[in-house]
Amino acid sequence: MPQPSETTLNKDELKTQIKRLNSKAGQLKMDLHDLAEGLPTDFENLMSLASQTYAVYRQLDELKKQLTQLEQK
């Protein structure tokens, strides 16, 4: 399912996306923490999981900035 472009998102849509991403980000953060605690076991998964976690938090940050801009209008 394609992501809506930032110009077509309204405040409610952004809030919904942020809520979903917050949940996903929290789960990835816990998974990364668990993986780190178990090192060196499964170390080969570290870069992939860290990359996924980074991507979700980066997207979350961008959506929050978009929401802030919309709320200031």
PDB file of C-alpha atoms in Angstrom:
ATOM      1  CA  MET A   1       0.000   0.000   0.000  1.00  0.00           C
ATOM      2  CA  PRO A   2       1.614   3.285  -1.034  1.00  0.00           C
ATOM      3  CA  GLN A   3       2.284   5.950   1.558  1.00  0.00           C
ATOM      4  CA  PRO A   4       0.365   9.201   1.029  1.00  0.00           C
ATOM      5  CA  SER A   5       2.546  12.098   0.035  1.00  0.00           C
ATOM      6  CA  GLU A   6       3.261  14.650   2.702  1.00  0.00           C
ATOM      7  CA  THR A   7       1.161  17.253   0.883  1.00  0.00           C
ATOM      8  CA  THR A   8      -1.975  15.096   1.052  1.00  0.00           C
ATOM      9  CA  LEU A   9      -1.759  14.231   4.737  1.00  0.00           C
ATOM     10  CA  ASN A  10      -3.994  16.080   7.157  1.00  0.00           C
ATOM     11  CA  LYS A  11      -3.500  16.350  10.908  1.00  0.00           C
ATOM     12  CA  ASP A  12      -5.642  13.325  11.755  1.00  0.00           C
ATOM     13  CA  GLU A  13      -3.867  11.133   9.199  1.00  0.00           C
ATOM     14  CA  LEU A  14      -0.485  12.232  10.519  1.00  0.00           C
ATOM     15  CA  LYS A  15      -1.528  11.520  14.095  1.00  0.00           C
ATOM     16  CA  THR A  16      -2.718   8.041  13.076  1.00  0.00           C
ATOM     17  CA  GLN A  17       0.546   7.304  11.263  1.00  0.00           C
ATOM     18  CA  ILE A  18       2.570   8.623  14.201  1.00  0.00           C
ATOM     19  CA  LYS A  19       0.629   6.424  16.616  1.00  0.00           C
ATOM     20  CA  ARG A  20       1.260   3.335  14.485  1.00  0.00           C
ATOM     21  CA  LEU A  21       4.934   4.159  14.029  1.00  0.00           C
ATOM     22  CA  ASN A  22       5.356   4.810  17.756  1.00  0.00           C
ATOM     23  CA  SER A  23       4.125   1.294  18.417  1.00  0.00           C
ATOM     24  CA  LYS A  24       6.427  -0.193  15.784  1.00  0.00           C
ATOM     25  CA  ALA A  25       9.372   1.900  17.020  1.00  0.00           C
ATOM     26  CA  GLY A  26       8.815   0.765  20.586  1.00  0.00           C
ATOM     27  CA  GLN A  27       8.794  -2.884  19.546  1.00  0.00           C
ATOM     28  CA  LEU A  28      11.970  -2.465  17.478  1.00  0.00           C
ATOM     29  CA  LYS A  29      13.649  -0.690  20.378  1.00  0.00           C
ATOM     30  CA  MET A  30      12.816  -3.596  22.690  1.00  0.00           C
ATOM     31  CA  ASP A  31      14.005  -6.111  20.099  1.00  0.00           C
ATOM     32  CA  LEU A  32      17.273  -4.222  19.690  1.00  0.00           C
ATOM     33  CA  HIS A  33      17.720  -4.058  23.458  1.00  0.00           C
ATOM     34  CA  ASP A  34      17.104  -7.802  23.782  1.00  0.00           C
ATOM     35  CA  LEU A  35      19.550  -8.528  20.991  1.00  0.00           C
ATOM     36  CA  ALA A  36      22.189  -6.303  22.576  1.00  0.00           C
ATOM     37  CA  GLU A  37      21.790  -7.993  25.943  1.00  0.00           C
ATOM     38  CA  GLY A  38      22.284 -11.393  24.337  1.00  0.00           C
ATOM     39  CA  LEU A  39      25.469 -10.495  22.490  1.00  0.00           C
ATOM     40  CA  PRO A  40      27.561 -12.130  21.160  1.00  0.00           C
ATOM     41  CA  THR A  41      24.722 -14.539  20.335  1.00  0.00           C
ATOM     42  CA  ASP A  42      22.936 -13.523  17.106  1.00  0.00           C
ATOM     43  CA  PHE A  43      25.423 -10.701  16.481  1.00  0.00           C
ATOM     44  CA  GLU A  44      24.870 -11.207  12.743  1.00  0.00           C
ATOM     45  CA  ASN A  45      21.361  -9.733  13.139  1.00  0.00           C
ATOM     46  CA  LEU A  46      22.585  -6.566  14.838  1.00  0.00           C
ATOM     47  CA  MET A  47      23.166  -4.377  11.785  1.00  0.00           C
ATOM     48  CA  SER A  48      19.875  -5.300  10.146  1.00  0.00           C
ATOM     49  CA  LEU A  49      17.829  -4.666  13.275  1.00  0.00           C
ATOM     50  CA  ALA A  50      19.687  -1.447  14.044  1.00  0.00           C
ATOM     51  CA  SER A  51      19.085  -0.238  10.491  1.00  0.00           C
ATOM     52  CA  GLN A  52      15.358  -1.018  10.703  1.00  0.00           C
ATOM     53  CA  THR A  53      15.119   0.735  14.057  1.00  0.00           C
ATOM     54  CA  TYR A  54      16.936   3.794  12.730  1.00  0.00           C
ATOM     55  CA  ALA A  55      14.670   3.984   9.658  1.00  0.00           C
ATOM     56  CA  VAL A  56      11.483   3.853  11.732  1.00  0.00           C
ATOM     57  CA  TYR A  57      12.686   6.495  14.189  1.00  0.00           C
ATOM     58  CA  ARG A  58      13.807   8.730  11.325  1.00  0.00           C
ATOM     59  CA  GLN A  59      10.403   8.410   9.633  1.00  0.00           C
ATOM     60  CA  LEU A  60       8.704   9.086  12.969  1.00  0.00           C
ATOM     61  CA  ASP A  61      10.778  12.241  13.424  1.00  0.00           C
ATOM     62  CA  GLU A  62       9.842  13.468   9.932  1.00  0.00           C
ATOM     63  CA  LEU A  63       6.133  12.872  10.524  1.00  0.00           C
ATOM     64  CA  LYS A  64       6.263  14.711  13.855  1.00  0.00           C
ATOM     65  CA  LYS A  65       7.916  17.683  12.132  1.00  0.00           C
ATOM     66  CA  GLN A  66       5.195  17.664   9.461  1.00  0.00           C
ATOM     67  CA  LEU A  67       2.513  17.612  12.153  1.00  0.00           C
ATOM     68  CA  THR A  68       4.158  20.524  13.966  1.00  0.00           C
ATOM     69  CA  GLN A  69       4.206  22.518  10.719  1.00  0.00           C
ATOM     70  CA  LEU A  70       0.535  21.786  10.075  1.00  0.00           C
ATOM     71  CA  GLU A  71      -0.429  22.777  13.604  1.00  0.00           C
ATOM     72  CA  GLN A  72       1.395  26.103  13.257  1.00  0.00           C
ATOM     73  CA  LYS A  73      -0.682  27.077  10.217  1.00  0.00           C
TER      74      LYS A  73
END
